[in-house]
Coordinates of C-alpha atoms and ligand atoms in Angstrom, one line a residue:
M804 CA 104.6 166.2 85.1
C805 CA 107.4 165.7 88.0
G806 CA 107.3 167.3 91.4
I807 CA 110.8 169.2 92.7
V808 CA 110.6 169.9 97.0
G809 CA 113.7 171.8 97.8
Y810 CA 114.5 173.6 101.9
I811 CA 117.1 175.4 103.5
G812 CA 116.6 176.5 106.9
S813 CA 117.4 175.1 110.4
Q814 CA 114.8 172.3 110.8
E815 CA 116.3 168.6 109.8
A816 CA 115.2 168.3 105.8
S817 CA 114.3 165.5 105.0
P818 CA 111.0 165.1 106.6
I819 CA 110.0 168.3 105.4
I820 CA 110.6 167.7 101.5
I821 CA 109.0 164.0 102.1
D822 CA 105.8 165.7 103.4
G823 CA 106.2 167.9 100.7
L824 CA 106.9 165.1 97.5
R825 CA 103.1 163.5 99.1
R826 CA 101.3 166.8 98.8
L827 CA 102.6 166.8 95.1
E828 CA 101.5 163.0 94.7
Y829 CA 98.3 164.0 92.5
R830 CA 100.3 164.5 89.7
G831 CA 101.5 161.6 89.5
Y832 CA 104.9 159.6 88.8
D833 CA 106.8 156.7 88.8
S834 CA 110.1 156.5 91.5
A835 CA 111.5 159.5 93.2
G836 CA 114.3 160.4 95.2
I837 CA 116.0 163.0 97.9
C838 CA 119.7 164.7 98.8
T839 CA 120.4 166.5 101.8
L840 CA 123.7 167.5 102.3
N841 CA 125.0 167.5 106.1
G842 CA 127.8 170.3 106.4
G843 CA 128.9 168.9 102.4
E844 CA 128.2 165.3 102.8
P845 CA 125.5 164.0 99.9
Q846 CA 122.5 162.1 101.6
L847 CA 120.8 160.8 98.2
R848 CA 118.6 158.0 97.8
R849 CA 116.2 157.2 95.6
A850 CA 113.5 154.6 95.0
E851 CA 111.0 153.0 91.5
G852 CA 108.3 153.3 92.4
K853 CA 105.6 155.1 95.2
L854 CA 107.4 157.3 97.9
V855 CA 106.7 154.6 100.6
N856 CA 109.7 152.4 98.8
L857 CA 111.7 155.7 99.2
E858 CA 110.5 156.3 103.1
N859 CA 112.3 152.5 103.7
I860 CA 114.9 152.5 102.4
L861 CA 115.4 156.1 104.4
R862 CA 114.2 154.4 107.5
E863 CA 117.5 152.3 106.9
N864 CA 119.8 155.1 105.5
R865 CA 118.8 157.9 106.7
A866 CA 119.5 161.3 105.1
T867 CA 120.6 163.8 107.9
G868 CA 121.3 167.9 107.4
N869 CA 118.9 170.7 106.8
R870 CA 119.1 171.3 103.6
G871 CA 118.2 169.1 100.5
I872 CA 116.0 168.8 97.3
G873 CA 113.8 166.0 96.2
H874 CA 111.9 164.8 94.1
T875 CA 109.5 162.9 92.2
R876 CA 109.9 161.7 88.4
W877 CA 106.7 161.2 85.2
A878 CA 109.7 159.2 82.7
T879 CA 109.8 161.3 79.8
H880 CA 112.8 160.3 78.9
G881 CA 113.7 156.7 80.1
R882 CA 112.2 154.2 81.9
P883 CA 111.1 154.4 85.5
S884 CA 113.7 153.6 87.4
E885 CA 116.1 154.0 90.4
I886 CA 118.8 154.5 88.3
N887 CA 116.9 157.2 86.0
A888 CA 115.3 158.3 89.5
H889 CA 116.4 161.8 90.2
P890 CA 118.6 163.5 92.3
H891 CA 121.0 163.2 89.3
K892 CA 125.0 163.6 90.9
A893 CA 128.4 165.1 88.5
G894 CA 131.5 165.7 90.6
N895 CA 129.8 167.6 93.9
I896 CA 126.6 168.8 91.9
V897 CA 122.8 167.2 92.6
V898 CA 119.9 168.4 90.1
V899 CA 116.7 167.3 90.6
H900 CA 114.8 168.5 87.2
N901 CA 111.0 168.3 86.3
G902 CA 110.9 169.5 81.8
I903 CA 112.1 168.4 79.0
I904 CA 115.6 169.7 77.2
E905 CA 115.1 169.8 73.9
N906 CA 118.9 169.9 72.8
Y907 CA 120.1 166.7 75.1
L908 CA 121.3 164.9 72.6
K909 CA 123.6 167.4 71.2
L910 CA 125.1 168.5 75.6
K911 CA 125.2 164.5 76.2
N912 CA 127.1 164.1 72.8
R913 CA 129.6 166.8 73.8
L914 CA 130.6 165.9 76.8
Q915 CA 131.1 162.7 76.3
Q916 CA 133.7 163.9 74.3
S917 CA 135.1 166.0 77.2
G918 CA 135.0 162.5 79.7
H919 CA 131.7 162.4 81.0
N920 CA 130.5 159.5 81.7
F921 CA 126.4 159.3 81.8
S922 CA 124.9 156.5 84.4
S923 CA 120.7 157.4 82.9
E924 CA 118.7 157.4 80.0
T925 CA 117.4 160.6 81.5
D926 CA 117.8 164.4 80.0
T927 CA 118.4 165.4 83.1
E928 CA 121.5 164.3 84.1
I929 CA 123.2 166.2 81.7
I930 CA 122.1 169.5 83.0
A931 CA 124.6 168.3 86.6
H932 CA 127.3 167.7 84.5
L933 CA 127.1 170.3 82.3
V934 CA 127.1 172.4 85.7
E935 CA 129.5 170.1 86.9
E936 CA 131.8 171.2 83.7
H937 CA 131.4 175.2 84.4
Y938 CA 131.8 175.1 87.8
R939 CA 135.9 172.4 87.7
Q940 CA 136.1 175.7 85.1
T941 CA 134.6 178.6 87.4
G942 CA 134.9 177.8 90.7
D943 CA 131.9 179.7 91.2
F944 CA 128.5 177.8 92.5
E945 CA 125.7 180.4 91.2
K946 CA 128.0 181.0 87.9
A947 CA 128.8 177.9 86.7
V948 CA 124.4 177.4 87.1
R949 CA 123.9 180.1 85.1
L950 CA 126.1 179.5 82.3
A951 CA 124.9 175.7 82.0
L952 CA 121.3 177.1 82.1
T953 CA 122.0 179.4 78.9
E954 CA 122.9 176.4 76.4
V955 CA 120.0 174.5 77.8
E956 CA 117.2 174.6 75.0
G957 CA 113.1 173.1 76.0
A958 CA 111.6 173.4 79.6
Y959 CA 113.2 173.0 83.2
G960 CA 112.1 173.6 87.1
V961 CA 116.0 172.6 88.6
A962 CA 117.2 172.8 91.7
I963 CA 120.5 172.1 92.4
L964 CA 123.4 171.5 95.8
C965 CA 127.1 171.5 95.5
T966 CA 128.8 169.7 97.7
D967 CA 131.7 171.8 98.0
E968 CA 129.3 174.8 99.0
P969 CA 127.1 173.1 101.1
D970 CA 125.3 176.6 102.0
K971 CA 123.5 178.0 99.1
L972 CA 120.5 175.8 97.2
I973 CA 120.3 176.7 94.4
A974 CA 116.7 177.1 91.4
A975 CA 115.6 178.1 88.4
K976 CA 112.9 178.1 85.9
Q977 CA 112.0 178.3 82.0
G978 CA 108.5 176.6 80.9
S979 CA 108.2 174.5 84.0
P980 CA 106.7 176.2 87.5
L981 CA 108.4 177.0 90.6
V982 CA 107.2 178.4 93.5
V983 CA 109.3 180.0 96.4
G984 CA 107.8 179.9 100.0
Q985 CA 109.4 182.0 102.4
G986 CA 109.2 180.6 106.2
D987 CA 110.7 182.4 109.1
G988 CA 114.7 181.6 109.5
E989 CA 114.2 178.9 106.2
F990 CA 113.6 178.7 102.7
F991 CA 111.9 176.7 100.5
V992 CA 111.3 175.3 96.8
A993 CA 108.8 173.9 95.2
S994 CA 106.7 172.6 91.6
D995 CA 103.6 173.3 93.0
I996 CA 102.2 175.5 96.4
P997 CA 100.5 172.5 97.4
A998 CA 104.4 171.5 98.7
M999 CA 104.9 174.0 101.1
L1000 CA 101.6 174.7 102.2
S1001 CA 102.1 173.9 105.5
H1002 CA 105.3 176.1 106.1
T1003 CA 104.0 179.2 104.7
R1004 CA 101.7 181.2 102.8
E1005 CA 104.0 183.8 101.6
M1006 CA 105.2 182.8 98.1
I1007 CA 106.9 183.9 95.2
F1008 CA 106.1 182.6 91.7
L1009 CA 109.5 182.6 89.4
D1010 CA 109.2 183.9 86.0
D1011 CA 110.8 181.8 83.0
G1012 CA 114.4 182.4 82.6
E1013 CA 114.6 183.4 86.8
L1014 CA 117.2 181.9 88.8
V1015 CA 117.4 181.5 92.8
V1016 CA 120.1 181.4 95.1
F1017 CA 119.0 180.5 99.0
S1018 CA 121.6 180.4 102.0
P1019 CA 120.4 180.2 105.6
E1020 CA 119.2 184.0 106.0
K1021 CA 119.0 184.8 102.5
M1022 CA 117.7 184.2 99.2
W1023 CA 118.2 186.4 96.0
I1024 CA 116.6 186.7 92.6
T1025 CA 118.3 187.0 89.3
D1026 CA 118.0 186.7 85.5
L1027 CA 119.9 184.4 84.2
S1028 CA 123.0 187.1 83.4
G1029 CA 122.8 188.2 86.5
Q1030 CA 121.6 190.9 86.7
P1031 CA 118.9 191.4 90.8
L1032 CA 115.3 191.3 90.1
V1033 CA 113.2 192.1 92.0
K1034 CA 109.4 190.3 92.9
Q1035 CA 106.6 190.8 94.5
S1036 CA 105.9 188.3 98.3
K1037 CA 101.8 186.4 97.6
T1038 CA 99.9 185.5 100.4
I1039 CA 98.3 182.3 99.4
T1040 CA 94.6 181.7 100.9
W1041 CA 93.8 178.6 99.0
S1042 CA 92.8 175.2 101.2
P1043 CA 95.8 172.1 100.4
L1044 CA 92.7 171.3 98.1
M1045 CA 92.0 173.7 95.7
A1046 CA 95.6 173.9 95.7
E1047 CA 96.7 170.8 94.4
K1048 CA 93.7 171.4 91.6
G1049 CA 96.2 174.6 90.6
G1050 CA 92.8 177.0 92.0
Y1051 CA 90.7 174.8 89.4
K1052 CA 87.8 173.5 90.4
H1053 CA 88.1 170.1 89.1
F1054 CA 90.9 168.3 87.6
M1055 CA 89.0 168.4 84.4
L1056 CA 89.7 171.6 83.3
K1057 CA 93.0 172.2 85.4
E1058 CA 93.8 169.5 82.4
I1059 CA 91.5 171.6 80.0
Y1060 CA 94.0 174.8 80.3
E1061 CA 97.4 173.0 80.3
Q1062 CA 96.8 172.0 77.5
P1063 CA 99.1 175.0 75.4
R1064 CA 102.3 173.4 77.8
T1065 CA 101.1 169.8 77.4
L1066 CA 101.3 170.5 73.2
A1067 CA 105.0 172.5 73.4
D1068 CA 105.9 169.7 76.0
T1069 CA 104.5 166.2 73.3
I1070 CA 106.4 168.3 69.7
A1071 CA 109.8 169.6 72.1
G1072 CA 113.5 168.2 70.5
R1073 CA 111.1 165.9 67.9
L1074 CA 111.7 168.9 65.5
Q1075 CA 114.3 168.7 63.3
G1076 CA 114.4 171.9 60.9
E1077 CA 117.2 172.0 59.2
E1078 CA 116.0 168.4 57.3
G1079 CA 112.6 169.5 57.5
D1080 CA 112.3 165.5 59.3
I1081 CA 110.6 164.9 62.5
Y1082 CA 112.6 162.7 65.5
L1083 CA 110.8 159.9 67.0
E1084 CA 113.2 158.6 69.7
D1085 CA 111.3 155.7 70.8
L1086 CA 109.6 154.5 66.9
G1087 CA 111.4 151.4 67.0
L1088 CA 111.1 151.4 63.4
S1089 CA 113.5 152.3 60.4
D1090 CA 113.2 154.7 57.8
K1091 CA 112.9 151.4 55.3
Q1092 CA 110.5 149.5 57.4
L1093 CA 108.4 152.4 57.1
A1094 CA 108.6 152.7 54.2
D1095 CA 107.8 149.0 52.8
L1096 CA 104.7 149.1 54.7
D1097 CA 101.5 148.4 52.9
K1098 CA 98.7 148.7 55.2
I1099 CA 98.4 150.4 58.9
N1100 CA 96.0 149.7 61.1
I1101 CA 95.1 151.5 64.4
I1102 CA 92.8 150.1 67.7
A1103 CA 91.9 152.2 70.2
C1104 CA 89.1 152.9 72.6
G1105 CA 86.5 155.8 73.7
T1106 CA 88.4 159.2 73.5
S1107 CA 91.3 157.4 71.8
W1108 CA 89.8 155.9 69.3
H1109 CA 88.4 159.6 68.1
A1110 CA 91.8 160.3 68.2
G1111 CA 92.8 157.4 66.2
L1112 CA 89.4 158.8 63.6
V1113 CA 91.0 162.1 62.9
G1114 CA 94.8 160.4 62.9
K1115 CA 93.4 158.0 59.8
F1116 CA 93.5 161.3 57.8
F1117 CA 96.7 162.4 58.8
I1118 CA 98.5 159.3 57.8
E1119 CA 96.3 158.7 54.4
K1120 CA 96.9 162.7 53.7
L1121 CA 101.0 163.1 54.1
A1122 CA 102.2 159.2 53.4
R1123 CA 99.5 157.9 51.8
V1124 CA 98.8 154.1 52.6
S1125 CA 96.2 152.7 53.6
V1126 CA 94.9 153.3 56.9
E1127 CA 92.1 150.6 58.3
I1128 CA 91.2 152.3 62.0
D1129 CA 89.0 149.5 64.9
I1130 CA 87.6 150.2 68.1
A1131 CA 89.8 147.6 70.1
S1132 CA 87.0 145.4 71.5
E1133 CA 86.1 144.6 67.6
F1134 CA 89.1 143.8 66.2
R1135 CA 90.4 141.4 68.6
Y1136 CA 87.5 139.4 67.2
R1137 CA 87.5 139.5 63.9
D1138 CA 90.7 137.8 62.8
P1139 CA 92.0 141.0 61.2
I1140 CA 94.2 140.6 58.2
V1141 CA 98.1 141.6 59.4
T1142 CA 100.7 140.9 57.9
D1143 CA 104.7 141.6 58.0
K1144 CA 104.1 144.9 55.8
S1145 CA 101.7 146.1 58.7
L1146 CA 101.8 148.4 60.9
T1147 CA 99.4 148.3 64.0
V1148 CA 99.1 151.7 65.6
L1149 CA 97.5 151.6 69.6
I1150 CA 96.7 154.6 71.6
S1151 CA 96.0 154.5 74.7
Q1152 CA 96.2 157.1 77.3
S1153 CA 97.1 155.2 80.3
G1154 CA 98.5 151.6 78.1
E1155 CA 96.2 150.2 79.8
T1156 CA 92.9 149.2 78.6
A1157 CA 93.2 145.6 78.4
D1158 CA 90.9 145.9 74.9
T1159 CA 93.5 147.6 73.2
L1160 CA 96.1 145.4 75.2
A1161 CA 95.0 142.5 73.7
G1162 CA 94.7 144.1 69.9
L1163 CA 98.3 144.6 70.5
R1164 CA 98.4 141.1 71.1
E1165 CA 97.0 140.0 68.5
A1166 CA 98.1 141.8 65.8
K1167 CA 101.5 140.8 67.2
G1168 CA 100.9 137.0 67.5
K1169 CA 99.6 137.2 63.3
G1170 CA 103.5 138.8 62.5
G1171 CA 102.6 142.3 62.7
K1172 CA 104.8 145.7 63.4
T1173 CA 103.0 147.3 66.3
V1174 CA 103.7 151.5 67.7
S1175 CA 102.0 152.5 70.8
V1176 CA 101.2 156.4 71.1
C1177 CA 101.1 156.4 75.0
N1178 CA 101.0 158.4 77.9
V1179 CA 102.6 156.6 81.2
V1180 CA 105.6 155.4 80.4
D1181 CA 106.9 152.0 80.7
S1182 CA 102.6 150.9 80.8
S1183 CA 101.7 147.0 79.2
I1184 CA 101.0 148.3 76.1
A1185 CA 104.3 150.7 75.6
R1186 CA 106.3 147.6 77.0
E1187 CA 104.9 145.1 74.8
S1188 CA 104.7 147.9 71.6
D1189 CA 107.4 146.9 69.1
G1190 CA 108.0 151.3 69.0
V1191 CA 105.7 154.2 70.9
V1192 CA 105.5 157.6 70.8
Y1193 CA 104.8 159.6 74.4
T1194 CA 102.5 162.2 74.3
H1195 CA 104.2 164.1 77.5
A1196 CA 100.4 165.3 78.5
G1197 CA 101.8 164.9 82.2
P1198 CA 99.0 162.3 84.7
E1199 CA 95.5 162.6 83.6
I1200 CA 93.7 162.3 86.8
G1201 CA 90.0 163.8 85.2
V1202 CA 88.0 160.3 84.2
A1203 CA 87.1 162.8 80.9
S1204 CA 90.4 162.8 78.8
T1205 CA 91.1 166.2 77.6
K1206 CA 94.8 166.9 77.5
A1207 CA 96.0 163.9 77.2
F1208 CA 93.4 163.4 73.5
T1209 CA 95.0 166.8 71.9
T1210 CA 98.3 165.3 72.7
Q1211 CA 97.7 161.9 70.9
L1212 CA 96.3 164.0 68.1
V1213 CA 100.1 166.0 68.3
A1214 CA 101.3 162.8 68.8
L1215 CA 99.7 160.8 65.4
Y1216 CA 100.3 164.1 63.3
L1217 CA 104.1 163.8 64.5
L1218 CA 104.2 159.8 63.3
A1219 CA 101.8 161.1 59.9
L1220 CA 104.9 163.7 58.8
K1221 CA 107.7 161.0 60.0
L1222 CA 106.3 158.5 57.6
G1223 CA 105.4 161.2 54.6
R1224 CA 108.8 161.6 54.6
A1225 CA 110.3 158.1 55.5
R1226 CA 108.1 157.1 52.7
G1227 CA 108.8 159.8 50.3
T1228 CA 105.1 161.2 49.7
L1229 CA 106.3 164.7 52.0
T1230 CA 109.6 166.5 50.8
A1231 CA 111.7 168.8 53.2
D1232 CA 110.2 171.7 52.6
D1233 CA 106.5 170.5 52.8
C1234 CA 107.6 168.9 55.9
R1235 CA 108.8 172.3 57.0
E1236 CA 105.5 174.0 56.4
Q1237 CA 103.3 171.8 58.8
V1238 CA 105.9 172.3 61.2
E1239 CA 105.5 176.0 61.1
A1240 CA 101.0 175.3 61.7
L1241 CA 102.5 173.3 64.4
L1242 CA 104.6 175.1 66.5
A1243 CA 101.7 177.9 66.3
L1244 CA 99.0 175.7 68.2
P1245 CA 100.0 176.9 71.8
R1246 CA 99.4 179.7 71.3
Q1247 CA 96.1 179.5 69.1
L1248 CA 95.2 177.1 71.5
E1249 CA 95.9 179.9 74.4
E1250 CA 92.9 182.4 72.2
A1251 CA 90.8 179.0 71.5
L1252 CA 90.5 178.7 75.9
E1253 CA 89.2 182.3 76.2
L1254 CA 86.4 180.9 74.3
N1255 CA 85.8 179.8 78.4
E1256 CA 83.3 182.7 79.6
Q1257 CA 81.1 182.6 76.2
I1258 CA 80.9 178.5 76.5
E1259 CA 79.6 178.4 79.9
Q1260 CA 77.1 181.4 79.4
I1261 CA 75.8 178.5 76.2
A1262 CA 76.3 175.7 78.7
R1263 CA 74.0 177.6 80.7
D1264 CA 71.2 178.2 78.0
F1265 CA 71.1 174.4 77.1
M1266 CA 72.0 172.5 80.2
N1267 CA 68.2 171.8 80.4
A1268 CA 68.5 170.0 77.2
R1269 CA 67.4 165.7 77.3
D1270 CA 70.3 164.7 74.6
F1271 CA 72.2 167.1 72.4
L1272 CA 73.4 166.3 68.5
Y1273 CA 77.0 166.8 67.3
M1274 CA 77.4 166.7 63.6
G1275 CA 80.9 167.1 61.3
R1276 CA 82.4 166.2 58.2
G1277 CA 86.1 165.3 57.7
N1278 CA 88.2 164.9 60.0
Q1279 CA 85.3 166.7 62.2
Y1280 CA 83.2 164.6 62.4
P1281 CA 85.4 162.2 65.1
I1282 CA 85.2 165.4 67.0
A1283 CA 81.8 165.8 66.8
L1284 CA 81.9 162.0 68.3
E1285 CA 84.3 163.7 71.0
G1286 CA 82.4 166.1 72.0
A1287 CA 79.3 163.9 72.3
L1288 CA 81.0 161.3 74.6
K1289 CA 82.4 163.9 76.4
L1290 CA 78.7 165.8 77.3
K1291 CA 77.1 161.6 78.3
E1292 CA 80.7 160.8 80.1
I1293 CA 80.2 164.0 82.6
S1294 CA 76.9 165.3 82.7
Y1295 CA 74.9 162.2 81.7
I1296 CA 73.0 163.8 79.0
H1297 CA 72.0 161.6 76.0
A1298 CA 74.0 163.4 73.0
E1299 CA 75.3 161.2 69.6
G1300 CA 77.7 162.4 67.2
Y1301 CA 76.8 162.1 63.5
P1302 CA 78.5 162.6 60.2
A1303 CA 77.1 165.9 59.2
G1304 CA 76.2 164.0 55.3
E1305 CA 74.1 161.8 57.4
M1306 CA 71.2 164.1 58.4
K1307 CA 69.1 163.3 55.9
H1308 CA 69.1 159.7 56.0
G1309 CA 67.1 159.5 59.6
P1310 CA 68.6 162.0 62.5
I1311 CA 66.9 165.4 61.1
A1312 CA 63.5 162.7 62.0
L1313 CA 64.7 164.0 66.3
I1314 CA 65.2 167.7 64.8
D1315 CA 63.0 170.2 67.3
E1316 CA 63.5 173.2 69.1
N1317 CA 64.0 170.8 72.6
L1318 CA 66.9 169.2 70.5
P1319 CA 70.6 171.2 70.4
V1320 CA 72.5 170.8 67.9
V1321 CA 76.1 171.8 67.7
V1322 CA 77.8 171.6 64.2
L1323 CA 81.6 172.3 63.4
V1324 CA 81.9 173.7 60.9
P1325 CA 85.3 175.7 60.7
R1326 CA 86.6 177.3 57.1
N1327 CA 87.4 173.8 55.2
A1328 CA 86.7 172.0 52.5
T1329 CA 83.5 170.9 53.3
Y1330 CA 82.5 174.4 54.4
D1331 CA 79.7 175.1 51.9
K1332 CA 78.1 171.4 52.4
V1333 CA 78.0 171.9 56.6
V1334 CA 76.2 175.2 55.8
S1335 CA 73.8 173.6 53.6
N1336 CA 73.4 170.6 56.7
L1337 CA 72.9 173.7 59.2
E1338 CA 70.0 175.7 57.8
E1339 CA 68.6 171.9 57.0
V1340 CA 68.2 172.1 61.4
C1341 CA 67.9 175.5 61.5
A1342 CA 64.5 175.4 58.9
R1343 CA 63.3 172.7 61.0
G1344 CA 63.4 175.3 64.3
G1345 CA 66.5 173.5 65.6
K1346 CA 69.0 175.6 67.9
V1347 CA 72.5 174.9 66.8
I1348 CA 75.7 175.7 68.7
A1349 CA 77.7 176.7 65.8
V1350 CA 81.6 175.9 65.9
A1351 CA 83.4 178.7 63.8
S1352 CA 86.8 179.8 61.9
S1353 CA 86.7 183.1 63.7
D1354 CA 86.7 185.4 60.2
E1355 CA 83.3 183.6 60.0
D1356 CA 80.5 185.6 60.6
E1357 CA 77.8 184.5 58.1
L1358 CA 76.6 182.3 60.9
Q1359 CA 75.7 185.1 62.5
G1360 CA 72.3 185.8 63.1
K1361 CA 71.7 181.9 61.2
V1362 CA 72.4 180.0 64.5
A1363 CA 71.5 180.0 68.4
A1364 CA 75.1 180.4 69.1
L1365 CA 78.5 180.9 67.7
I1366 CA 81.9 179.9 68.8
Q1367 CA 85.0 180.6 66.5
V1368 CA 87.9 179.3 67.2
P1369 CA 91.4 181.1 65.8
D1370 CA 92.5 179.5 62.2
T1371 CA 95.3 176.9 61.2
T1372 CA 95.3 174.1 58.9
E1373 CA 92.0 172.4 57.8
D1374 CA 94.4 169.3 59.5
L1375 CA 95.5 170.8 62.6
L1376 CA 91.8 171.9 63.0
P1377 CA 90.5 168.9 65.0
I1378 CA 92.6 170.2 67.9
L1379 CA 91.9 173.9 67.9
T1380 CA 88.3 172.6 67.4
S1381 CA 88.3 170.2 70.4
I1382 CA 88.4 172.7 73.1
P1383 CA 84.7 174.3 72.8
M1384 CA 84.0 170.4 73.0
Q1385 CA 85.7 170.3 76.3
L1386 CA 84.5 173.1 77.8
L1387 CA 80.9 172.8 77.3
A1388 CA 80.6 169.8 78.6
Y1389 CA 82.7 170.9 81.5
H1390 CA 80.2 173.8 82.2
I1391 CA 76.8 172.0 81.8
A1392 CA 78.1 169.2 83.9
V1393 CA 79.5 171.6 86.6
L1394 CA 75.6 173.2 85.9
K1395 CA 74.5 170.2 86.4
G1396 CA 76.4 169.4 90.2
T1397 CA 77.6 166.1 88.2
D1398 CA 80.8 165.1 89.8
V1399 CA 82.9 165.8 87.2
D1400 CA 86.1 164.4 88.2
Q1401 CA 84.8 160.7 88.9
P1402 CA 82.0 160.7 86.4
R1403 CA 79.5 157.7 87.9
N1404 CA 79.9 154.2 87.3
L1405 CA 83.3 154.7 84.9
A1406 CA 87.2 154.2 85.3
K1407 CA 90.1 156.6 84.5
S1408 CA 91.6 153.0 83.0
V1409 CA 89.7 150.2 81.7
T1410 CA 91.4 147.2 82.5
V1411 CA 88.9 144.6 82.2
E1412 CA 87.4 143.1 79.1
Ligands
LIG52 C1 87.7 159.7 77.4 O1 87.4 161.1 77.7 C2 87.3 158.6 78.4 N1 87.6 158.3 79.9 C3 87.7 156.9 77.8 O2 86.7 156.8 76.6 C4 88.9 156.4 77.2 O3 89.7 157.3 76.4 C5 89.2 155.2 77.0 O4 88.3 154.2 78.5 C6 91.1 154.9 76.5 O5 91.6 155.0 77.7 P1 93.0 154.2 77.3 O6 93.5 156.0 76.1 O7 94.0 155.1 78.2 O8 93.5 153.7 76.1

């Protein structure tokens, strides 16, 4: 996610803004910029890469003035570059933005037709032009911002300056956090608390649809229609480090709780309701090329490989094309069969995993087409693929992947829908029906996260086990593997994931009262079969932790613990059942006192073989 900092008061704005952006570095970024106003003269400086590059520019060419806005950009539309860095300027309007504008293409076309010229690939730039257009018509900065934002669909946190009205700084929030800081004769606005904590602890959290106008002497908050609002100020008592984690104890827990938002961000702007189709902006392959494919390979490592296993179900069911899936380090050495009618899908959160990058090159070397599912814009794997479906999870700091995994599943589902539509195996109505279920997911994730306290208690009950077994069937088997990986990589307890149907072929010998068995048994086509496997475990004294659907009470009393997740389509259930997997591993690791965010021996991105 991007970082925003704004300041208006009696001090020089630039040092305050840069210091604030530095305190937001944990959010991850790939370019930065600042604009201050000295009188009405805009002093706009931007740089690709880290903040130090921007500071070097400022050292040579200061940005003076006691009001300004700054930004660190985590690229979602348009690669990391100086030209795509914020702030963006149109006429006398300067904007920094966090979020995703879903209708930016439609607005951009309209603005271009009325003579606006764009210089960047970003969705943000349309906000500057939109406000500028309304300002030219109304001559009123505040009104122009309100009118412009009424046209925008999607998520935004924005801070805006107008060179003709330098005594005002305006900010507004819809879906992306913005916090107001109140100092002594000065005001701050930022996307997160840490940016302002060294200046003030008195903060106001804006809600969706709210807009704040700052002048050096006062501030006022309204809704988008201009209706004044009264907001309560809060005194923040967090330490700076706690603030970086948003008040959560670990980045991993913060990222688990970000999933409703990151899912919504990954879906945003990609659903074409009228056509009953999917729009993947950087896919790089035409519908005809997709229709001509005769095989798909999926390759990845670790959690991303688990996402690929679920993706195989999505694609084979919705697009009726054969999918082979490999662990990347195996694919590259087995002389795989790849032709010009093959599509190889690389899944990688970091976009830098050496084995996956090597697999990409292997597939390209054999003439195959490649599409990657990546979370980092312009990463090596994204850059070298013919096309990319970006997850919009924002930077994932915790080594154990959580929000990247669920956004990978959504991205793969969107890809499967796109393939199905291009290959004619999915009608527009079928697609609309699937999309309905997808749009309900963020709210269902919120419900699944309410299981946290129950799961924390289950963690207490089972934290001293030496081994865990995880079982699932069909598209829940990859979630069993993912649950086992989460547990072992952060709590250091040995855990195995197994297809539930394999119990009788060996693992059942392990069952006794000391072996907790996590069974993924939501209401789906194999429910009865998995219940039988679960009963085999119970009959041998095994302790079952069942993850079932919310209306499933027949298991109550049979199992040691029953976790019930909201209902969704069978295809999308893996996204919901992965939440208890993440929370169970997290709480056991916290109870065992391991380094949850930086587990021993692990790196966030394995850039070596
Ligand atoms: C997941 O929790 C692990 N940290 C690890 O398995 C990770 O998924 C794997 O290294 C792949 O990383 P990538 O998605 O960045 O390619």
